[in-house]
Coordinates of C-alpha atoms in Angstrom, one line a residue:
M1 CA -9.5 -1.4 1.7
C2 CA -12.2 -2.9 3.9
G3 CA -12.0 -6.6 4.9
I4 CA -13.2 -8.8 2.1
W5 CA -13.4 -12.6 2.6
A6 CA -15.1 -15.2 0.4
L7 CA -15.3 -19.0 0.3
F8 CA -16.5 -21.2 -2.6
G9 CA -17.0 -24.9 -2.6
S10 CA -15.6 -25.9 0.8
D11 CA -16.2 -29.6 1.8
E12 CA -15.8 -28.8 5.4
C13 CA -18.4 -27.3 7.9
L14 CA -19.2 -23.8 6.6
S15 CA -20.0 -22.3 10.0
V16 CA -16.6 -23.4 11.3
Q17 CA -14.7 -22.2 8.2
C18 CA -16.4 -18.8 8.4
L19 CA -14.6 -18.1 11.7
S20 CA -11.5 -17.4 9.7
A21 CA -13.2 -14.3 8.3
M22 CA -12.9 -12.8 11.8
K23 CA -9.1 -12.8 11.4
I24 CA -9.4 -9.7 9.2
A25 CA -12.0 -7.8 11.3
H26 CA -9.5 -5.0 11.9
R27 CA -9.8 -3.9 8.3
G28 CA -13.5 -3.0 8.8
P29 CA -14.4 -2.0 12.4
D30 CA -17.7 -0.2 11.5
A31 CA -19.9 -3.0 10.3
F32 CA -19.9 -6.7 9.4
R33 CA -22.0 -9.1 7.2
F34 CA -22.0 -12.7 6.3
E35 CA -24.1 -13.9 3.4
N36 CA -24.6 -17.3 1.9
V37 CA -24.9 -17.5 -1.9
N38 CA -28.2 -19.1 -2.8
G39 CA -28.1 -21.9 -5.3
F40 CA -24.4 -22.8 -4.7
T41 CA -23.1 -25.3 -2.3
N42 CA -21.0 -24.0 0.6
C43 CA -20.4 -20.5 -0.9
C44 CA -20.5 -17.3 1.1
F45 CA -19.2 -13.7 1.4
G46 CA -17.8 -12.0 4.5
F47 CA -17.5 -8.3 4.6
H48 CA -15.9 -6.0 7.3
R49 CA -16.7 -2.4 6.5
L50 CA -14.7 0.7 7.2
A51 CA -17.3 3.4 6.4
V52 CA -15.5 6.3 4.8
V53 CA -17.8 7.2 1.9
D54 CA -21.4 6.4 1.0
Q55 CA -22.5 5.3 4.4
L56 CA -26.1 4.6 3.4
Y57 CA -25.6 2.4 0.4
G58 CA -22.1 1.0 1.0
M59 CA -22.7 -2.3 2.8
Q60 CA -21.7 -5.4 0.9
P61 CA -22.5 -7.7 -0.9
I62 CA -24.8 -5.6 -3.0
R63 CA -28.0 -7.1 -4.4
V64 CA -30.6 -5.5 -6.7
K65 CA -34.1 -6.8 -7.6
K66 CA -33.5 -6.1 -11.3
F67 CA -30.7 -8.7 -11.4
P68 CA -31.5 -11.4 -8.9
Y69 CA -28.6 -13.5 -10.0
L70 CA -26.1 -10.8 -9.5
W71 CA -24.0 -10.7 -6.4
L72 CA -21.5 -7.8 -6.1
C73 CA -18.7 -7.5 -3.6
Y74 CA -16.1 -4.8 -4.2
N75 CA -13.9 -2.3 -2.5
G76 CA -11.6 0.6 -3.3
E77 CA -12.4 4.3 -3.3
I78 CA -13.6 5.5 -6.8
Y79 CA -12.4 9.0 -6.9
N80 CA -14.2 9.9 -10.1
F81 CA -17.5 8.2 -9.2
K82 CA -19.5 11.5 -9.6
Q83 CA -18.5 11.8 -13.3
V84 CA -19.3 8.1 -13.9
R85 CA -22.5 8.3 -11.9
K86 CA -23.7 11.2 -13.9
S87 CA -23.1 9.5 -17.2
L88 CA -25.1 6.4 -16.0
G89 CA -27.9 8.4 -14.4
V90 CA -27.8 6.6 -11.0
C91 CA -28.1 8.1 -7.5
S92 CA -25.4 6.5 -5.3
R93 CA -21.8 5.6 -5.7
S94 CA -22.6 1.9 -5.0
Q95 CA -25.2 1.9 -7.8
V96 CA -22.6 2.8 -10.3
F97 CA -21.7 -0.9 -10.6
C98 CA -25.2 -2.0 -11.2
G99 CA -25.6 0.7 -13.8
L100 CA -22.4 -0.6 -15.5
F101 CA -23.8 -4.1 -15.5
E102 CA -27.0 -2.9 -17.1
S103 CA -25.3 -0.9 -19.8
H104 CA -22.5 -3.4 -20.5
L105 CA -24.2 -6.8 -20.3
S106 CA -21.2 -8.8 -21.4
L107 CA -18.3 -9.7 -19.2
L108 CA -15.8 -8.0 -21.5
G109 CA -17.9 -4.9 -21.4
I110 CA -17.9 -4.8 -17.6
I111 CA -14.1 -5.2 -17.5
Q112 CA -13.7 -2.4 -20.1
A113 CA -16.1 -0.1 -18.2
A114 CA -14.4 -0.7 -14.9
T115 CA -11.1 0.7 -16.2
L116 CA -12.8 4.1 -16.2
F117 CA -12.7 4.1 -12.4
S118 CA -10.0 6.4 -10.9
S119 CA -9.2 4.2 -7.9
Q120 CA -6.0 3.6 -5.9
S121 CA -7.0 0.0 -4.9
F122 CA -9.9 -2.0 -6.3
W123 CA -11.3 -5.5 -5.7
M124 CA -14.5 -6.7 -7.3
S125 CA -16.4 -9.9 -7.5
L126 CA -19.5 -10.5 -9.7
M127 CA -21.6 -13.6 -9.7
D128 CA -23.0 -15.7 -11.4
V129 CA -19.8 -15.0 -13.2
M130 CA -16.8 -14.3 -11.0
L131 CA -14.6 -11.3 -11.8
M132 CA -11.7 -10.1 -9.7
L133 CA -9.9 -6.8 -10.4
N134 CA -7.0 -5.9 -8.2
T135 CA -4.4 -3.2 -7.9
V136 CA -3.2 -4.1 -4.4
R137 CA -3.2 -7.7 -3.2
D138 CA -5.7 -10.6 -2.6
L139 CA -5.3 -14.3 -2.2
I140 CA -6.8 -17.3 -4.0
F141 CA -6.9 -21.0 -3.5
F142 CA -7.9 -23.8 -5.9
P143 CA -9.8 -26.2 -6.5
S144 CA -12.1 -24.6 -3.9
L145 CA -11.7 -20.9 -4.0
Q146 CA -11.0 -18.8 -0.9
V147 CA -10.3 -15.1 -1.0
S148 CA -9.1 -12.8 1.7
G149 CA -7.7 -9.3 1.9
C150 CA -5.0 -10.6 4.3
L151 CA -3.2 -14.0 4.5
K152 CA -4.3 -14.5 8.1
G153 CA -7.9 -14.9 6.9
L154 CA -6.9 -18.1 5.0
I155 CA -4.3 -20.0 7.0
N156 CA -6.6 -21.8 9.4
L157 CA -9.1 -23.0 6.8
K158 CA -9.6 -26.8 6.8
H159 CA -9.5 -28.8 3.6
S160 CA -10.7 -32.3 2.8
T161 CA -7.4 -33.1 1.1
S162 CA -4.3 -33.8 3.2
L163 CA -2.2 -31.8 0.7
C164 CA -1.0 -28.4 1.9
S165 CA -3.2 -25.6 0.4
K166 CA -1.7 -23.3 -2.1
V167 CA -2.0 -19.7 -1.0
E168 CA -0.5 -17.0 -3.2
P169 CA -1.0 -13.3 -3.9
F170 CA -3.3 -12.2 -6.7
L171 CA -1.1 -10.1 -8.8
P172 CA -1.6 -6.3 -9.1
G173 CA -3.2 -5.1 -12.4
H174 CA -4.9 -8.4 -13.3
Y175 CA -8.3 -9.8 -13.4
E176 CA -9.4 -13.5 -13.5
V177 CA -12.5 -15.1 -14.8
L178 CA -13.6 -18.2 -13.0
D179 CA -16.3 -20.7 -13.8
L180 CA -18.3 -21.4 -10.6
K181 CA -20.3 -24.7 -10.6
P182 CA -23.5 -25.3 -8.6
S183 CA -21.3 -27.5 -6.4
G184 CA -19.3 -24.5 -5.5
K185 CA -16.2 -25.8 -7.2
V186 CA -14.3 -23.4 -9.4
A187 CA -12.2 -23.6 -12.6
S188 CA -10.0 -20.8 -13.9
V189 CA -11.1 -19.6 -17.4
E190 CA -8.5 -16.9 -18.0
L191 CA -6.1 -14.6 -16.1
V192 CA -5.4 -11.3 -17.9
K193 CA -3.1 -8.4 -17.1
F194 CA -5.1 -5.2 -17.8
H195 CA -2.9 -2.5 -16.4
S196 CA 0.7 -1.7 -15.8
C197 CA 2.3 1.4 -14.1
K198 CA 3.5 2.8 -17.4
D199 CA 0.0 2.8 -19.0
E200 CA -1.9 6.0 -19.1
P201 CA -5.2 5.0 -17.4
L202 CA -8.4 5.1 -19.4
H203 CA -10.2 7.1 -16.7
V204 CA -8.2 10.2 -17.9
A205 CA -11.3 10.7 -20.1
C206 CA -13.3 11.2 -16.8
D207 CA -10.7 13.3 -15.1
T208 CA -11.2 16.9 -14.0
V209 CA -7.8 17.9 -15.4
E210 CA -7.9 18.6 -19.1
A211 CA -5.2 17.6 -21.6
L212 CA -1.7 18.7 -20.6
P213 CA 0.9 20.5 -22.8
S214 CA 3.1 18.0 -24.6
G215 CA 6.8 17.9 -25.0
F216 CA 9.8 17.7 -22.7
D217 CA 10.8 21.3 -22.2
L218 CA 11.8 21.5 -18.6
E219 CA 9.3 24.3 -17.7
I220 CA 6.4 22.3 -19.2
V221 CA 7.5 19.2 -17.4
K222 CA 7.7 20.9 -14.1
S223 CA 4.3 22.5 -14.5
N224 CA 2.7 19.2 -15.5
I225 CA 4.2 17.5 -12.5
R226 CA 2.7 20.2 -10.2
I227 CA -0.7 20.0 -11.9
L228 CA -0.9 16.2 -11.8
F229 CA 0.3 15.9 -8.2
E230 CA -2.1 18.5 -7.0
N231 CA -4.9 16.7 -8.9
A232 CA -3.9 13.4 -7.3
V233 CA -4.2 15.0 -3.8
R234 CA -7.5 16.8 -4.7
K235 CA -9.4 13.7 -5.9
R236 CA -8.4 11.9 -2.6
L237 CA -10.2 14.6 -0.5
M238 CA -13.4 12.5 -1.0
A239 CA -14.3 11.3 2.5
H240 CA -17.0 11.5 5.1
R241 CA -14.5 10.9 7.9
R242 CA -11.7 13.1 9.2
I243 CA -8.6 13.4 7.1
G244 CA -5.1 13.3 8.6
C245 CA -1.5 13.0 7.2
L246 CA 1.6 11.1 8.2
L247 CA 4.5 13.6 8.3
S248 CA 8.1 12.4 8.7
G249 CA 9.6 15.7 7.6
G250 CA 11.1 14.1 4.5
L251 CA 10.3 15.5 1.0
D252 CA 7.5 13.1 0.1
S253 CA 5.3 13.3 3.2
S254 CA 6.0 17.0 3.5
L255 CA 4.8 17.7 -0.1
V256 CA 1.7 15.7 0.5
A257 CA 0.9 17.5 3.7
A258 CA 1.5 20.9 2.3
V259 CA -0.6 20.4 -0.8
L260 CA -3.3 18.6 1.2
L261 CA -3.7 21.5 3.6
K262 CA -3.7 24.0 0.8
L263 CA -6.5 22.2 -1.0
M264 CA -8.5 21.5 2.2
K265 CA -8.7 25.3 2.7
E266 CA -9.8 25.8 -1.0
V267 CA -12.7 23.4 -0.6
N268 CA -13.6 24.8 2.8
I269 CA -13.1 21.7 4.9
N270 CA -13.8 23.2 8.3
Y271 CA -11.4 21.3 10.6
P272 CA -7.6 21.6 10.9
L273 CA -5.4 19.1 9.3
Q274 CA -3.8 16.7 11.8
T275 CA -0.3 15.7 11.0
F276 CA 1.5 12.8 12.8
A277 CA 5.2 12.2 13.3
I278 CA 7.0 9.5 15.3
G279 CA 10.6 9.2 16.5
M280 CA 13.0 9.2 19.4
E281 CA 13.7 12.4 21.2
N282 CA 15.3 14.9 18.9
S283 CA 15.5 12.4 16.0
P284 CA 16.0 13.9 12.5
D285 CA 12.4 13.1 11.5
L286 CA 10.8 14.7 14.6
L287 CA 12.8 17.9 14.1
A288 CA 12.1 18.2 10.4
A289 CA 8.4 17.3 10.8
R290 CA 8.0 20.0 13.5
K291 CA 9.5 22.6 11.1
V292 CA 7.1 21.5 8.3
A293 CA 4.1 21.6 10.5
A294 CA 4.9 25.1 11.7
H295 CA 5.4 26.3 8.1
I296 CA 2.1 24.9 6.8
G297 CA 0.0 25.5 9.9
S298 CA -1.2 21.9 10.7
E299 CA -2.4 20.6 14.1
H300 CA 0.8 18.6 14.8
H301 CA 1.1 15.4 16.9
E302 CA 4.3 13.8 18.0
V303 CA 4.7 10.2 19.2
I304 CA 7.9 9.7 21.1
L305 CA 9.3 6.2 20.5
N306 CA 11.3 4.5 23.1
T307 CA 13.5 1.4 22.5
E308 CA 11.5 -0.9 24.8
E309 CA 8.2 -0.1 23.1
G310 CA 9.6 -0.6 19.7
I311 CA 11.2 -4.0 20.5
Q312 CA 8.0 -5.2 22.2
A313 CA 6.0 -4.4 19.1
I314 CA 8.1 -6.6 16.8
E315 CA 6.0 -9.7 17.0
E316 CA 2.7 -7.8 16.5
V317 CA 4.2 -6.1 13.5
I318 CA 5.4 -9.3 11.8
F319 CA 1.9 -10.9 12.4
S320 CA 0.2 -7.8 10.8
L321 CA 2.7 -7.6 7.9
E322 CA 2.7 -11.3 7.0
T323 CA 6.4 -11.0 5.9
Y324 CA 9.9 -11.5 7.2
D325 CA 11.6 -9.0 5.0
I326 CA 14.2 -7.1 7.1
T327 CA 13.8 -3.5 6.0
T328 CA 10.1 -3.8 5.8
I329 CA 9.9 -4.9 9.4
R330 CA 12.3 -2.2 10.6
A331 CA 10.3 0.6 8.9
S332 CA 6.9 -0.9 10.0
I333 CA 7.5 -0.6 13.7
G334 CA 7.3 3.2 13.7
M335 CA 4.4 3.2 11.3
Y336 CA 2.5 0.6 13.3
L337 CA 2.9 2.6 16.5
V338 CA 1.9 6.0 15.1
S339 CA -1.1 4.4 13.5
K340 CA -2.0 2.9 16.9
Y341 CA -1.8 6.4 18.4
I342 CA -4.0 7.9 15.6
R343 CA -6.7 5.4 16.2
K344 CA -6.7 5.7 20.0
K345 CA -6.1 9.4 20.5
T346 CA -7.7 11.2 17.5
D347 CA -10.7 11.0 15.2
S348 CA -8.7 11.0 12.0
V349 CA -9.5 7.9 9.9
V350 CA -8.5 8.8 6.3
I351 CA -4.7 9.1 6.4
F352 CA -2.5 10.5 3.6
S353 CA 1.1 9.4 3.2
G354 CA 4.1 9.8 0.8
E355 CA 4.5 6.1 -0.1
G356 CA 5.5 5.3 -3.7
S357 CA 7.6 8.4 -4.3
D358 CA 11.0 6.7 -3.7
E359 CA 10.2 4.0 -6.3
L360 CA 8.7 6.4 -8.8
T361 CA 11.1 9.3 -8.6
Q362 CA 14.3 7.3 -7.9
G363 CA 14.6 8.4 -4.3
Y364 CA 16.7 5.6 -2.9
I365 CA 20.3 6.6 -2.3
Y366 CA 21.6 3.7 -4.4
F367 CA 20.2 5.3 -7.5
H368 CA 23.3 7.5 -7.4
K369 CA 25.2 4.4 -8.4
A370 CA 23.1 3.5 -11.4
P371 CA 25.3 2.6 -14.4
S372 CA 23.0 4.6 -16.8
P373 CA 19.7 6.5 -16.9
E374 CA 18.1 3.6 -18.7
E375 CA 19.1 1.1 -16.0
A376 CA 17.8 3.5 -13.4
A377 CA 14.5 3.7 -15.2
E378 CA 14.3 0.0 -15.4
E379 CA 15.0 -0.3 -11.7
S380 CA 12.3 2.3 -10.9
E381 CA 9.7 0.2 -12.8
R382 CA 10.8 -3.0 -11.1
L383 CA 10.4 -1.4 -7.7
L384 CA 6.9 -0.1 -8.6
K385 CA 5.9 -3.6 -9.7
E386 CA 7.0 -5.1 -6.4
L387 CA 5.4 -2.5 -4.1
Y388 CA 2.8 -5.0 -3.0
L389 CA 5.6 -7.0 -1.5
F390 CA 7.4 -4.2 0.4
D391 CA 6.5 -0.5 0.9
V392 CA 2.8 -0.7 0.0
L393 CA 2.5 -3.9 2.1
R394 CA 4.0 -2.0 5.0
A395 CA 1.9 1.0 4.6
D396 CA -1.3 -1.0 4.1
R397 CA -0.9 -3.5 6.9
T398 CA 0.3 -1.2 9.6
T399 CA -2.5 1.3 9.1
A400 CA -5.3 -1.2 8.4
A401 CA -4.3 -3.0 11.6
H402 CA -5.8 -0.1 13.4
G403 CA -8.8 0.5 11.2
L404 CA -7.4 3.4 9.2
E405 CA -7.6 4.0 5.4
L406 CA -4.4 5.1 3.7
R407 CA -4.3 7.3 0.6
V408 CA -1.1 7.7 -1.4
P409 CA -1.1 10.5 -4.0
F410 CA 2.3 9.6 -5.5
L411 CA 0.8 6.3 -6.8
D412 CA -2.0 8.0 -8.6
H413 CA -2.2 6.2 -11.9
R414 CA -2.1 9.4 -14.1
F415 CA 0.7 10.9 -12.1
T416 CA 2.7 7.7 -12.2
S417 CA 2.2 7.1 -15.9
Y418 CA 3.2 10.6 -16.8
Y419 CA 6.4 10.6 -14.6
L420 CA 7.5 7.3 -16.2
S421 CA 6.9 8.7 -19.7
L422 CA 9.6 11.3 -19.2
P423 CA 13.0 10.8 -20.7
A424 CA 15.2 8.6 -18.4
E425 CA 17.9 11.4 -18.3
L426 CA 15.4 13.8 -16.7
R427 CA 14.5 11.4 -13.8
I428 CA 18.0 10.5 -12.5
P429 CA 19.7 12.1 -9.4
K430 CA 21.6 15.2 -10.2
N431 CA 24.2 17.3 -8.4
G432 CA 24.4 14.6 -5.7
I433 CA 20.6 15.0 -5.0
E434 CA 18.1 12.2 -5.5
K435 CA 14.5 13.1 -6.7
Y436 CA 16.1 16.1 -8.3
L437 CA 13.3 16.7 -10.8
L438 CA 10.5 16.4 -8.2
R439 CA 12.3 18.9 -5.9
L440 CA 12.9 21.3 -8.8
S441 CA 9.3 21.2 -9.8
F442 CA 8.2 22.7 -6.5
E443 CA 11.2 25.0 -5.9
D444 CA 9.2 28.2 -6.5
S445 CA 5.9 27.1 -4.9
N446 CA 6.7 28.3 -1.3
L447 CA 4.9 25.2 -0.1
L448 CA 7.9 24.1 2.0
P449 CA 11.0 25.6 3.6
K450 CA 14.0 25.2 1.3
E451 CA 15.9 23.0 3.7
I452 CA 13.0 20.6 3.7
L453 CA 12.5 20.6 0.0
W454 CA 16.2 19.8 -0.5
R455 CA 16.6 17.6 2.5
P456 CA 18.6 14.4 1.6
K457 CA 16.8 11.0 1.6
E458 CA 16.5 9.5 5.1
A459 CA 14.9 6.1 5.3
F460 CA 11.9 6.1 7.7
S461 CA 13.4 3.3 9.9
D462 CA 16.6 5.4 10.2
G463 CA 15.1 8.9 10.6
I464 CA 13.1 8.0 13.7
A465 CA 16.4 7.4 15.6
S466 CA 19.4 9.6 16.2
V467 CA 22.1 10.2 13.7
K468 CA 24.7 8.7 16.1
K469 CA 22.8 5.4 16.4
S470 CA 20.4 4.1 13.8
W471 CA 17.2 2.2 14.6
F472 CA 18.6 -0.9 12.9
S473 CA 21.6 -0.8 15.2
I474 CA 19.4 -0.7 18.2
L475 CA 17.4 -3.7 17.0
Q476 CA 20.5 -5.6 16.1
D477 CA 22.0 -5.0 19.6
Y478 CA 18.9 -6.5 21.2
I479 CA 18.5 -9.4 18.8
D480 CA 22.2 -10.3 19.1
Q481 CA 21.4 -11.5 22.7
Q482 CA 18.3 -13.5 21.6
V483 CA 19.8 -15.6 18.8
D484 CA 22.6 -18.1 19.5
D485 CA 25.5 -18.3 17.1
L486 CA 24.9 -22.0 16.5
L487 CA 21.3 -21.3 15.4
L488 CA 22.6 -18.9 12.8
E489 CA 25.2 -21.4 11.6
K490 CA 22.4 -23.9 10.9
A491 CA 20.0 -21.4 9.5
A492 CA 20.2 -22.7 5.9
E493 CA 19.3 -26.2 7.0
K494 CA 16.2 -25.0 8.9
Y495 CA 15.2 -22.4 6.4
P496 CA 16.5 -23.4 2.9
F497 CA 14.3 -20.9 1.1
N498 CA 15.6 -17.3 1.6
P499 CA 18.0 -18.5 4.4
P500 CA 18.7 -15.9 7.0
K501 CA 22.2 -14.5 6.9
T502 CA 22.2 -12.4 10.1
K503 CA 20.8 -12.8 13.6
E504 CA 18.3 -10.1 12.9
S505 CA 17.0 -11.9 9.8
Y506 CA 16.9 -15.2 11.8
Y507 CA 14.9 -13.6 14.6
Y508 CA 12.3 -12.2 12.2
R509 CA 12.0 -15.5 10.4
Q510 CA 11.4 -17.4 13.6
I511 CA 8.4 -15.1 14.5
F512 CA 7.1 -15.4 10.9
E513 CA 7.2 -19.2 10.9
K514 CA 5.5 -19.2 14.3
H515 CA 2.4 -17.5 12.8
Y516 CA 2.7 -18.6 9.2
P517 CA 4.5 -22.0 9.2
G518 CA 5.7 -23.2 5.8
R519 CA 4.7 -20.0 3.9
S520 CA 8.1 -18.5 3.3
S521 CA 7.6 -18.5 -0.4
W522 CA 5.2 -15.5 0.0
L523 CA 8.4 -13.4 0.0
P524 CA 10.3 -14.2 -3.3
H525 CA 13.4 -12.3 -2.2
Y526 CA 14.7 -9.7 0.4
W527 CA 14.6 -6.0 -0.4
M528 CA 18.2 -4.9 -1.0
P529 CA 19.9 -1.9 -2.8
R530 CA 21.4 -2.6 -6.2
W531 CA 24.8 -1.5 -7.8
V532 CA 26.5 -1.4 -4.4
K533 CA 28.2 -4.0 -2.3
A534 CA 25.6 -3.9 0.5
T535 CA 25.2 -6.5 3.2
D536 CA 22.4 -4.5 4.9
P537 CA 19.4 -2.7 3.4
S538 CA 19.8 0.4 5.5
A539 CA 20.8 3.5 3.5
R540 CA 23.0 4.5 6.5
T541 CA 25.5 1.8 5.6
L542 CA 26.1 3.3 2.2
K543 CA 29.1 5.5 1.4
H544 CA 27.0 8.2 -0.2
Y545 CA 24.9 8.6 3.0
K546 CA 28.0 8.8 5.2
S547 CA 29.5 11.5 3.0
A548 CA 26.3 13.5 3.1
A549 CA 26.0 13.2 6.9
Q550 CA 29.6 14.3 7.4
E551 CA 28.9 17.4 5.3

């Protein structure tokens, strides 16, 4: 998403407050606009644009003469905008919203109509009523309201009250109606959950894929998975900037890259697909990604990671992520550096990735220890609900830090809801292999070499290093010299919320508190595997991984 920032009802100097909007300039490097809201005291919008689609009409906020009281600020690619646009009889994608406002003149009508959008992430603000829809993450503050696509756009704002401002994530799948007074002060009218990952989206009616065969016969299920996944990739081809793809050589990114290149050829996109891998010399990910790239015929780029470069990036990564979660930081270092390479060395801007598959298709190794299929299904849904705290946070922040737009087909609403509708027994690991159903669905497609299609799960933060010494071990060896034993002993006194239990955790927390002091509650808990006695989130510490590696 682009960089969206808004301020309503501030009692401080507005021109000084608006400097905070520049903290999120990285999210929209192509254009920038500030606009005061006439008729309201100390209210303004800030917008940093990453121009990917609709370059003529896409600048924000949108104003139209027909509705002089309407201010529209939104973001998120609307993949079915052509179908919606045709039904409304408007010319541009951006005019779709104004058409919806004209044809659904009630607030409830606008909300209902907006659910027709096929969009991975969506943020929308309408005035003189205020409406926010969100499937990723935004931040709000009361009694004055401040909104930013990243936390760093809010932390330096001044307030007339001496009390610490409350800054919290706006929950995915919700909208909030706020009453905005002429003074700029706001009051919440209602907060409503309008979507969950299990719900079939209403925009199925505007989809290009017709009704699928019903039933749970294995061949029907496999066919539906292939059709919906291919559709999820196809709709995301919509772009006026060059498309690329992250490629770790694991199942998820490899499937995305293979289907993406196949569809790019079908629609006659006249440039080669650039794929990007990062890792240390001869790391498992580099070797596997090289094999996939050769099989599908992509223009492959390798970024060689060295220990010093990775360690030096830790503070930048934590500042970009806005979290102190251990496994998120480990995995983000490689993704941050490969994104930096893409921005500096290539012209790819729209980047596909395999995020979301592990949560949806039960790809984490600890799913082998699930007590029952039903508990595994519940865990899968929990992980999906918390994506904005962990893997999607990582993927979004590390790519947006370098002005890239990420697209994640595995989290397509229709694909996700279908996969979660399948019987729990079908979705669990089988024969010692996680994501068994997904692999089986593409077994006869010839999209990937067999050894890649059935390659065991390798965490991104582990696969970029050697099998002999994991990335987390390299980090821990360095950090062990940076944190004194006495500091760790007193960690619970200094950091009573989510107290660090290891030197690595303490080191990350120190950096986080340096940039975001007193904001530890943004992370409700650390990411850790379930059903196993794990003291570290790395899959390489689990018995199942060690057995597979030995084989």
